[in-house]
mmCIF file of C-alpha atoms in Angstrom:
data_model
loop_
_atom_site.group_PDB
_atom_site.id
_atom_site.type_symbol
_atom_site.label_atom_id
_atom_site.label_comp_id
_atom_site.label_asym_id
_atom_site.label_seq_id
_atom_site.Cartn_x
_atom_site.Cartn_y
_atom_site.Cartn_z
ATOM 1 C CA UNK S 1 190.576 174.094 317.775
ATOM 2 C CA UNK S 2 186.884 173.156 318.615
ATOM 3 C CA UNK S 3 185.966 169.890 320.393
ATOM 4 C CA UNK S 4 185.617 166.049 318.522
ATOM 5 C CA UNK S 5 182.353 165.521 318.401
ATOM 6 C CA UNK S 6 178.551 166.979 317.769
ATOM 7 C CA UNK S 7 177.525 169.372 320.625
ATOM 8 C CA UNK S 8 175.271 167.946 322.964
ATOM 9 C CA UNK S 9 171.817 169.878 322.961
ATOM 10 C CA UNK S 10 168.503 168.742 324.505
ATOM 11 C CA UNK S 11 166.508 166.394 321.638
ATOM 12 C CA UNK S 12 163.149 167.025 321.888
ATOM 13 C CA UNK S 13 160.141 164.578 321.317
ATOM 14 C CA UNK S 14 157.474 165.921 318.937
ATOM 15 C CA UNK S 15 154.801 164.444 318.026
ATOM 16 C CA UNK S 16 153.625 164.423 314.197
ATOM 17 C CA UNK S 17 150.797 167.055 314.329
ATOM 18 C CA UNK S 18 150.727 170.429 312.515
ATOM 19 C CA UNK S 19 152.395 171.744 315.607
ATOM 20 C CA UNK S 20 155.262 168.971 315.726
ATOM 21 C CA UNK S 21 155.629 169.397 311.916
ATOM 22 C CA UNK S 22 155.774 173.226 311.991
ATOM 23 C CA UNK S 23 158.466 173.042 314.589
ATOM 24 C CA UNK S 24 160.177 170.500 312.564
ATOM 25 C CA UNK S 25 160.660 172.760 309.500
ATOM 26 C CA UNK S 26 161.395 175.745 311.606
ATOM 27 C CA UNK S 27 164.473 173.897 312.888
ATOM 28 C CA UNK S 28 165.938 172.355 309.772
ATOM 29 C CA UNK S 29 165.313 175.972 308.283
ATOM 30 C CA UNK S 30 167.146 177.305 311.043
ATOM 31 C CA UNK S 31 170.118 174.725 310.565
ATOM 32 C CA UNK S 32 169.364 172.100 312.922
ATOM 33 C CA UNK S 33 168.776 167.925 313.011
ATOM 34 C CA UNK S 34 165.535 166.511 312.854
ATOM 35 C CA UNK S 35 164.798 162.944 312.517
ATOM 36 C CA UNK S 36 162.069 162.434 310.182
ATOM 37 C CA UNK S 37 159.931 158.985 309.626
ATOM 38 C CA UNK S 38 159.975 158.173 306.267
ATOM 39 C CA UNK S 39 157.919 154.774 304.662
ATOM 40 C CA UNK S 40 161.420 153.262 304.618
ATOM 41 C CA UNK S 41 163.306 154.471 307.905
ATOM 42 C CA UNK S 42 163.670 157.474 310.136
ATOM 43 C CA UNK S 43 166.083 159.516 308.566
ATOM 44 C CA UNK S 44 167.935 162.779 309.700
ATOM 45 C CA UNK S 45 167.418 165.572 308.012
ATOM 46 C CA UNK S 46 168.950 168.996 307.640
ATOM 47 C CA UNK S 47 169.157 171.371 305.310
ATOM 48 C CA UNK S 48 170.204 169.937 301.928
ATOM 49 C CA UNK S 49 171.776 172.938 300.946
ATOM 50 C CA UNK S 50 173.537 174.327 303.749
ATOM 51 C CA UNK S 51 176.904 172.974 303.784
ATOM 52 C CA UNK S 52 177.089 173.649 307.697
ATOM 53 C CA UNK S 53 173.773 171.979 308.739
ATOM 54 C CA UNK S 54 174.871 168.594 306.184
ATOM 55 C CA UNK S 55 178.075 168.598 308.188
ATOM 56 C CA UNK S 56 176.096 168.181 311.629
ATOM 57 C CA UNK S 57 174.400 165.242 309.900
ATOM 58 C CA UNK S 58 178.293 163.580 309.198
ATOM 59 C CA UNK S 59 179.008 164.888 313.016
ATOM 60 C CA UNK S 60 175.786 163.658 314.796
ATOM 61 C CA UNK S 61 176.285 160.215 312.657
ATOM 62 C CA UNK S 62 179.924 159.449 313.632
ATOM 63 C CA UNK S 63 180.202 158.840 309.576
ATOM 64 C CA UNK S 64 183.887 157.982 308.660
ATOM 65 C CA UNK S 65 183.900 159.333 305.056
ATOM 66 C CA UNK S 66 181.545 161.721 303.649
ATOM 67 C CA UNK S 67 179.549 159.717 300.595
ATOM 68 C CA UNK S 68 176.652 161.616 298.743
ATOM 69 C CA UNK S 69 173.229 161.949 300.845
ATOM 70 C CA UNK S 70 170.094 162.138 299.142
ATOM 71 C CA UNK S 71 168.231 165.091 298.994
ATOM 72 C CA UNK S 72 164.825 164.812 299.603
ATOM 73 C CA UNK S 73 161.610 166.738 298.137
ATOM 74 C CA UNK S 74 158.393 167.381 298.242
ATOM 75 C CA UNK S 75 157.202 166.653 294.159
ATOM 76 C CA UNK S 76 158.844 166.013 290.971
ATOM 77 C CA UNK S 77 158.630 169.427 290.012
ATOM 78 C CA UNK S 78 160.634 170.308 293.073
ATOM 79 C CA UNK S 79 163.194 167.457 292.115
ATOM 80 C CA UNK S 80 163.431 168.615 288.458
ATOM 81 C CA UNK S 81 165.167 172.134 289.170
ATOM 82 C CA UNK S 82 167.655 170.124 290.962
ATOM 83 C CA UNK S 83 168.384 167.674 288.696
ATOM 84 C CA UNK S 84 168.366 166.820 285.205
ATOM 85 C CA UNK S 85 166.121 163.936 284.438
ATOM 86 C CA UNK S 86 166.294 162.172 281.076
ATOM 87 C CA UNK S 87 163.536 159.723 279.242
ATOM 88 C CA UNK S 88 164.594 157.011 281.940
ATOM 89 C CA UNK S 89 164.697 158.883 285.017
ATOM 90 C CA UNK S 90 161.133 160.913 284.045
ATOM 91 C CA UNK S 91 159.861 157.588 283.658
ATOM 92 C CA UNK S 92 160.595 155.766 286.981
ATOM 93 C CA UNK S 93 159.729 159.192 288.617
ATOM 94 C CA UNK S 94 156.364 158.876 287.103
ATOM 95 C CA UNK S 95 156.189 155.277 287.947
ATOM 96 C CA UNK S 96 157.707 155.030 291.481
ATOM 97 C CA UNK S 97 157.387 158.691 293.352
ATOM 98 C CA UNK S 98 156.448 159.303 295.783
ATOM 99 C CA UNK S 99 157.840 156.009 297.117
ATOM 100 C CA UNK S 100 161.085 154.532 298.211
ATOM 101 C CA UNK S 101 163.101 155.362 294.938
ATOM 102 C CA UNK S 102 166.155 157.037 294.898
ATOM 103 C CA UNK S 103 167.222 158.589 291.688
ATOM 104 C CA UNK S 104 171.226 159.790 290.845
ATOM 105 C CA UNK S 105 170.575 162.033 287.780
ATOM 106 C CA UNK S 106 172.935 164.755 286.927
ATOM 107 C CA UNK S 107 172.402 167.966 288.991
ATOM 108 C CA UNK S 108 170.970 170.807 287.530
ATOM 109 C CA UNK S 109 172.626 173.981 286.411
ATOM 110 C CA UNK S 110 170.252 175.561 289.033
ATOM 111 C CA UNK S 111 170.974 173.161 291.890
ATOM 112 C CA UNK S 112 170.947 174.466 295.294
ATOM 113 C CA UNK S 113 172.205 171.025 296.979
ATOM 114 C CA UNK S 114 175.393 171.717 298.727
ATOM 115 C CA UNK S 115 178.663 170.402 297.360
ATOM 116 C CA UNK S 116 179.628 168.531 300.710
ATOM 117 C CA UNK S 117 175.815 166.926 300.714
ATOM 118 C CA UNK S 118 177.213 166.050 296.742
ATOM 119 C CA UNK S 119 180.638 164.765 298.068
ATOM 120 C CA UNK S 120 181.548 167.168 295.175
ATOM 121 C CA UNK S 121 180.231 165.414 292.032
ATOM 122 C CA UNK S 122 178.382 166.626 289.407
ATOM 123 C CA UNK S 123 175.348 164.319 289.878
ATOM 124 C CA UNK S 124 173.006 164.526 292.399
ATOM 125 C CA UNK S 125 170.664 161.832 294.631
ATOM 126 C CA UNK S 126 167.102 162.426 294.503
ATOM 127 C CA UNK S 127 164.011 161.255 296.447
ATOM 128 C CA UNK S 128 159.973 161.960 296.425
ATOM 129 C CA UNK S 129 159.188 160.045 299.865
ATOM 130 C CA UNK S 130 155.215 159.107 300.180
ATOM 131 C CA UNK S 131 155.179 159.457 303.856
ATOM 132 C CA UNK S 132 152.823 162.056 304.686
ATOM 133 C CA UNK S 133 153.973 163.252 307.878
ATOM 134 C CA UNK S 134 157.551 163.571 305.955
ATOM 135 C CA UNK S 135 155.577 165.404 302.946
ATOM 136 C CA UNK S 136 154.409 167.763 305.511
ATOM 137 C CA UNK S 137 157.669 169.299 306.628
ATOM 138 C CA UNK S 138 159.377 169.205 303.207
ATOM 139 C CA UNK S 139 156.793 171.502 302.060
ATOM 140 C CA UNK S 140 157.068 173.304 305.466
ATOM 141 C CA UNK S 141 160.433 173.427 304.891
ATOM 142 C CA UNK S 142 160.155 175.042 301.481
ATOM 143 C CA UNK S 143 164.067 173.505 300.388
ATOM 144 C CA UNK S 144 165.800 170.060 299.825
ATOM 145 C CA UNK S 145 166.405 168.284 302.767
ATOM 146 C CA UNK S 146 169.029 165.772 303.356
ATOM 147 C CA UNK S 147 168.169 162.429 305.057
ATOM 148 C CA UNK S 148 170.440 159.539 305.407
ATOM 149 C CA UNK S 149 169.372 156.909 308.190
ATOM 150 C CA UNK S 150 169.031 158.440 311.852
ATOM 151 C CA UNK S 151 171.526 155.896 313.490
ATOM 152 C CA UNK S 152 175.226 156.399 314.078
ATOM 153 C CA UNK S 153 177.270 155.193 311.348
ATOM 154 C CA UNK S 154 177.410 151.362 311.368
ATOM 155 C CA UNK S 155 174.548 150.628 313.344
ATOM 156 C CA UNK S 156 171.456 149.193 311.985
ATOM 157 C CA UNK S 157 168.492 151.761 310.454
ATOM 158 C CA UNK S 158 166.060 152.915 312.911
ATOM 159 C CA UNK S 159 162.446 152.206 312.204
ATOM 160 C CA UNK S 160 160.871 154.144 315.124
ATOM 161 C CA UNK S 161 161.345 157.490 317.463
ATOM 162 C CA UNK S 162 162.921 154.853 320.229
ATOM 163 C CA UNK S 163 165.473 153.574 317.916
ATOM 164 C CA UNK S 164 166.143 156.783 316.735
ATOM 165 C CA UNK S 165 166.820 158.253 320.741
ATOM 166 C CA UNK S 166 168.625 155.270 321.777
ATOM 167 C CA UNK S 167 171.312 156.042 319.136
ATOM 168 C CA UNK S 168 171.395 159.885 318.847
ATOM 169 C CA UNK S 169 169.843 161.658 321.834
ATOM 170 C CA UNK S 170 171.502 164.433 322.962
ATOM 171 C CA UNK S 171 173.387 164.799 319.583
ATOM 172 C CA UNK S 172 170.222 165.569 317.146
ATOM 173 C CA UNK S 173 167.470 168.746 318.162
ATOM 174 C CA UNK S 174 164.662 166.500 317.617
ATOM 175 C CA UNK S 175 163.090 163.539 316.842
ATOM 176 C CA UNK S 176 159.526 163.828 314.930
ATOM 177 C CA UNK S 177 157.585 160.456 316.373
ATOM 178 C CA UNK S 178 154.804 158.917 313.337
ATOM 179 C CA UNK S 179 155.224 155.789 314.428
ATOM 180 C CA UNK S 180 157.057 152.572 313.078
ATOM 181 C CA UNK S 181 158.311 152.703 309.267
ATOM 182 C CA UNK S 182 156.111 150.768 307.270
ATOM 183 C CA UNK S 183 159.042 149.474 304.572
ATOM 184 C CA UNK S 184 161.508 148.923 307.007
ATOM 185 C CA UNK S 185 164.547 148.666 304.449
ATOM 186 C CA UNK S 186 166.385 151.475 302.744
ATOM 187 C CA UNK S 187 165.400 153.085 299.390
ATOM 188 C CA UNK S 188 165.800 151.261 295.981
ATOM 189 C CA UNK S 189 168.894 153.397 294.014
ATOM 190 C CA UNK S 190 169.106 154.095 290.567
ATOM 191 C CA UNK S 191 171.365 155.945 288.561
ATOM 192 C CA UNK S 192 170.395 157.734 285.262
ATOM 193 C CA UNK S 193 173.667 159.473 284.249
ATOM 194 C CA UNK S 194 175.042 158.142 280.817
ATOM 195 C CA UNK S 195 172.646 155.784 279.051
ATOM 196 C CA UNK S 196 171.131 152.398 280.615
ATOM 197 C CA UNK S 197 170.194 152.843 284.138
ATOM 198 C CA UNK S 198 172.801 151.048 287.072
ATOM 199 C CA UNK S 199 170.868 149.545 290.371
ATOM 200 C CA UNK S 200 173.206 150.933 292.851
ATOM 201 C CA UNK S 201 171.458 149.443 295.749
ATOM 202 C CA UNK S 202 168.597 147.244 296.137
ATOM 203 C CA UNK S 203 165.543 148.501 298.425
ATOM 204 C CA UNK S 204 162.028 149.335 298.557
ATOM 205 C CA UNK S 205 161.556 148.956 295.153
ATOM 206 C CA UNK S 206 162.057 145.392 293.502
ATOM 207 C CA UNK S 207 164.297 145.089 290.802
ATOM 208 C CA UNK S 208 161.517 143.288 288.274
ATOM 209 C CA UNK S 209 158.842 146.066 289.176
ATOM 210 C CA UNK S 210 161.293 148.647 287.368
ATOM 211 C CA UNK S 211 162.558 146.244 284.926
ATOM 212 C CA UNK S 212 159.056 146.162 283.954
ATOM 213 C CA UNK S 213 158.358 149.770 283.757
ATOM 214 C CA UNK S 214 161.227 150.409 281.383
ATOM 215 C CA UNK S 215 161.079 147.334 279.685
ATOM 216 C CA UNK S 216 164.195 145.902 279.945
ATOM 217 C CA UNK S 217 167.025 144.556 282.420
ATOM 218 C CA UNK S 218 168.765 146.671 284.839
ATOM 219 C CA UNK S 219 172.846 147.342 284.957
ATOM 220 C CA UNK S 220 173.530 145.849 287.986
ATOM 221 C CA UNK S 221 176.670 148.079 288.930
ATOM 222 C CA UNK S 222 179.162 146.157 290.626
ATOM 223 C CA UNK S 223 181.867 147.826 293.316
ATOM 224 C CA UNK S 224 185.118 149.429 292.111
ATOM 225 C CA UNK S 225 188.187 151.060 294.105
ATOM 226 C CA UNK S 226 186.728 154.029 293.960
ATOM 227 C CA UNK S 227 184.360 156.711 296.073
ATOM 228 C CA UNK S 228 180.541 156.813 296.519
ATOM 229 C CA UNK S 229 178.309 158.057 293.827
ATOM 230 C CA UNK S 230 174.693 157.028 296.160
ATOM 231 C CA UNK S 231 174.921 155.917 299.618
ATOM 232 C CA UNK S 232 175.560 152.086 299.510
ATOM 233 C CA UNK S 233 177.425 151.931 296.110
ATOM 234 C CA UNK S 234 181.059 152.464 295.810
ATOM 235 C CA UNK S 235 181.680 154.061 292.131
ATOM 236 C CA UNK S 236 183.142 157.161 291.644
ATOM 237 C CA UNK S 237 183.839 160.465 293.428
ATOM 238 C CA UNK S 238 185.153 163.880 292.813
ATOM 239 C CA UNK S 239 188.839 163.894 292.432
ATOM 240 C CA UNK S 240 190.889 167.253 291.452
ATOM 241 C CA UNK S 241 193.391 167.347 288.457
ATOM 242 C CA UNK S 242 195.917 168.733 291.051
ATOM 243 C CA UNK S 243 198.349 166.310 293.231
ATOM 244 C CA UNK S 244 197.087 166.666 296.493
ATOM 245 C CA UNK S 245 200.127 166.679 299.190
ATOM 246 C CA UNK S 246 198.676 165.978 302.435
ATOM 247 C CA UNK S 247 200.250 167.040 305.662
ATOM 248 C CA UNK S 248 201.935 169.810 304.709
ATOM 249 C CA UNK S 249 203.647 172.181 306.788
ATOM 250 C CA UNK S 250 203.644 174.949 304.365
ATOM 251 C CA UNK S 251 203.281 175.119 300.338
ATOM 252 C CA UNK S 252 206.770 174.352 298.256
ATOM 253 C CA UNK S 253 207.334 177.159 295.288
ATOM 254 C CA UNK S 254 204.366 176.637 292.715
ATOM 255 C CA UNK S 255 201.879 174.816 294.953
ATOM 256 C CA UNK S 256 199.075 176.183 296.313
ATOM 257 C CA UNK S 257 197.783 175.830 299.841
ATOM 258 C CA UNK S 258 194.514 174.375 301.195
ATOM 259 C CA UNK S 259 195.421 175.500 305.299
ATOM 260 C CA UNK S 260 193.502 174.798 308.103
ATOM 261 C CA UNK S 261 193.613 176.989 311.224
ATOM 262 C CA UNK S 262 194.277 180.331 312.645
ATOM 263 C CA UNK S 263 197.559 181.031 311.818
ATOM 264 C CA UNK S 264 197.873 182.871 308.697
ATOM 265 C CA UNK S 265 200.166 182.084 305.232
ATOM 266 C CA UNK S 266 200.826 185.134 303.182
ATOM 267 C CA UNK S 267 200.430 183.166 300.074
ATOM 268 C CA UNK S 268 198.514 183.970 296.685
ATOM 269 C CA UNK S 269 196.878 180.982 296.041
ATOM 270 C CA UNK S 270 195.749 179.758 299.408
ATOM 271 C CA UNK S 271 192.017 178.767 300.743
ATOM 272 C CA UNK S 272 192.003 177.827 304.811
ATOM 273 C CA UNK S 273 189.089 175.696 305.368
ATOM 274 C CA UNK S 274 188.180 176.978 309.099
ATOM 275 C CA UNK S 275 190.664 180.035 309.843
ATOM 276 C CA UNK S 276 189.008 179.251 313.206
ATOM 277 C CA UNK S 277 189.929 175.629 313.188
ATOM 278 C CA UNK S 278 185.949 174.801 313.434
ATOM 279 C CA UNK S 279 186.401 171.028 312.078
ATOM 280 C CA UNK S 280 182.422 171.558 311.410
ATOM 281 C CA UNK S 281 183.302 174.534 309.054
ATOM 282 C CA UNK S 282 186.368 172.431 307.075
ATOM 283 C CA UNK S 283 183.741 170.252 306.289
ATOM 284 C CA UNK S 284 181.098 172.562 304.908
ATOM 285 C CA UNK S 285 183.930 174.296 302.840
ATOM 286 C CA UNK S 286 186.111 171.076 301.883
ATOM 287 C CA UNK S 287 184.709 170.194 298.529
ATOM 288 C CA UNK S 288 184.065 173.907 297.235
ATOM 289 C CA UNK S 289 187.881 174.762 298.591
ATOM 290 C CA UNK S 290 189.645 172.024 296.650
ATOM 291 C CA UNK S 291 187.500 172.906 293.266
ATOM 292 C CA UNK S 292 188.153 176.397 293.264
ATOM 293 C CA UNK S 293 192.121 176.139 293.448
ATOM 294 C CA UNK S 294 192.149 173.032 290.932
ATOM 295 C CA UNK S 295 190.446 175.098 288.918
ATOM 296 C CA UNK S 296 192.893 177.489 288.553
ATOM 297 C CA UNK S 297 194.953 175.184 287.141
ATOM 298 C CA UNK S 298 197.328 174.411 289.837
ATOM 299 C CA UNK S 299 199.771 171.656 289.395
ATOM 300 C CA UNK S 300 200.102 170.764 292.984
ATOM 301 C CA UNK S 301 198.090 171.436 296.187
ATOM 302 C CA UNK S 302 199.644 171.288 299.300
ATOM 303 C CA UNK S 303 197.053 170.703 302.540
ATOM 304 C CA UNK S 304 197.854 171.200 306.163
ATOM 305 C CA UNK S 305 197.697 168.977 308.721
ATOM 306 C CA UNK S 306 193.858 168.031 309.780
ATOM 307 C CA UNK S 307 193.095 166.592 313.193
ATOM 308 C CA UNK S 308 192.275 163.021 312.801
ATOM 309 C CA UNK S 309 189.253 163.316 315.702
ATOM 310 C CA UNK S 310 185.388 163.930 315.162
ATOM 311 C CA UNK S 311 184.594 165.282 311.904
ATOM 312 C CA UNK S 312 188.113 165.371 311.108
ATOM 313 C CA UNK S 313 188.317 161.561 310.254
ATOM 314 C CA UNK S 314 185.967 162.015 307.317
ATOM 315 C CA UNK S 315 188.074 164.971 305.952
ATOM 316 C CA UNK S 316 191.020 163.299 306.227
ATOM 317 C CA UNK S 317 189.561 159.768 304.787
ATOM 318 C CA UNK S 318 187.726 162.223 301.880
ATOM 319 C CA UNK S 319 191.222 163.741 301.302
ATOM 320 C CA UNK S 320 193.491 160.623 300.798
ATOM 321 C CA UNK S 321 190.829 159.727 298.599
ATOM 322 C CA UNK S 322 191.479 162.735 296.574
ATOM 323 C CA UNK S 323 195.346 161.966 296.625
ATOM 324 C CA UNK S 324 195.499 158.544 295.592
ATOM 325 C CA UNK S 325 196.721 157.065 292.165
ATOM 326 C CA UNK S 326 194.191 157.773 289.400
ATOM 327 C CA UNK S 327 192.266 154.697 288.397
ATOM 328 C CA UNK S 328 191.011 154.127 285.527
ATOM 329 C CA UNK S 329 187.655 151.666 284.119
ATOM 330 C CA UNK S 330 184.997 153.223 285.681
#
């Protein structure tokens, strides 16, 4: 089974020229963790839709459940063939980006966001940041890039390179340094999915300056029992038709078999996450897994036993999610 933990590499300091930003996008191309500054906070980004290179975010971050990142680009052009953006959303994009608005819109049928950067859902978070230096390597980069804040998980946002390396050095490949974050809070978060836009999450954006734009109040959403559908928002998350039966040793007659590990089950409907037992791979393969044998209709999935260390906490949290009593209200 492969260690708890990110691996420890050397984090290097660039500095925010064309050299710094060309080395930047050659390493989140290449799957790797760069902390970026955006006019909000430093965030660290990887490859939005590499399911492996979002996973080393959740690793790198300590995260305990694995909520929906938002995917970063360079234009709205760029964030229109990932997501579908209705009267609403095409008018706060035209307002507000680029600046420190996040927009949940339904993902496109072209997406190329990764399911685990998705937690799964259908929709799909969107950002057009105005930082420059950050403009630079997302069109460098030439791809969505996820970015959630550059600290470990619980610890306050970093606003500069030093905050960034006193919390993840050693654990990220670099840190791009532009300086101190001029906004210094978060992103504002609104969702356009069925009808009047929901503030998920206050930020950079007052409420009243959007109000004003669209003419009318905000739906404040308020917290349920369920997942994430934005970072900062409980709401609603992916959840399969199937039971999920967690633990499992093996897969009773008629249920099929999410396994984890080398050892192999002769079994017609079974998925392993990591045959290797790569917790970073489980991870990158958890959400597309579980969709593909709910749907094929199974009553009943059975999953095998994950380790409960590193990256295996957030599969394990993301799974009991998907196994608990339906609720209903949303």
């Amino acid at each position: 089974m492969s260690e708890p933990g990110p691996a420890i590499r050397q984090t290097k300091r660039l500095s925010a020229d064309a050299a710094g930003i060309a080395e930047a996008a050659a390493l989140l191309r290449a799957g790797g963790l760069v902390a970026l500054p955006t006019e909000t906070v430093y965030g660290l980004a990887a490859d939005a839709t590499s399911g492996s290179a979002v996973a080393g975010i959740y690793a790198a971050k300590e995260r305990p459940s694995f909520n929906p990142l938002i995917a970063h680009l360079p234009d709205l052009a760029g964030a229109r063939r990932q997501g579908l953006f209705d009267a609403n959303a095409l008018t706060l994009a035209q307002a507000f980006w680029p600046g420190p608005l996040t927009l949940v819109v339904p993902a496109s049928p072209g997406c190329t966001v990764s399911e685990l950067a998705r937690a799964g859902l259908s929709s799909v978070a969107l950002r057009v940041p105005v930082h420059p230096v950050a403009q630079a390597v997302l069109a460098a980069a030439g791809r969505p890039i996820a970015a959630p804040s550059a600290n470990r998980s619980g610890r306050i946002s970093p606003t500069s390179a030093r905050h960034v390396l006193a919390d993840l050095e050693g654990r990220i490949d670099a840190v791009l340094d532009a300086g101190p974050a001029a906004v210094g809070v978060e992103s504002t978060i609104v969702a356009c999915l069925d009808g009047a836009p929901r503030l998920l999450r206050p930020g950079g954006v007052p409420r009243e300056a959007i109000e004003h734009v669209l003419g009318r109040p905000l739906v404040i959403a308020s917290e349920t029992g369920h997942g994430p559908i934005a970072p900062g928002m409980l709401a609603s998350h992916y959840a399969p038709a199937a039971r999920m039966r967690l633990d499992a040793d093996a897969p009773h007659d008629g249920e099929a078999w999410l396994g984890f590990g080398p050892e192999a089950r002769a079994h017609p409907a079974a998925l392993n996450l990591s045959p290797a037992g790569d917790l970073g791979e489980a991870a990158a393969n958890l959400f597309g897994h579980m969709r593909r044998l709910d749907e094929a209709g199974h009553a009943v999935i059975a999953v095998a036993r994950i380790p409960e260390q590193g990256l295996g906490e957030a599969i394990n949290d993301r799974l009991r999610r998907a196994a608990a009593p339906r609720q209903t209200g949303i």
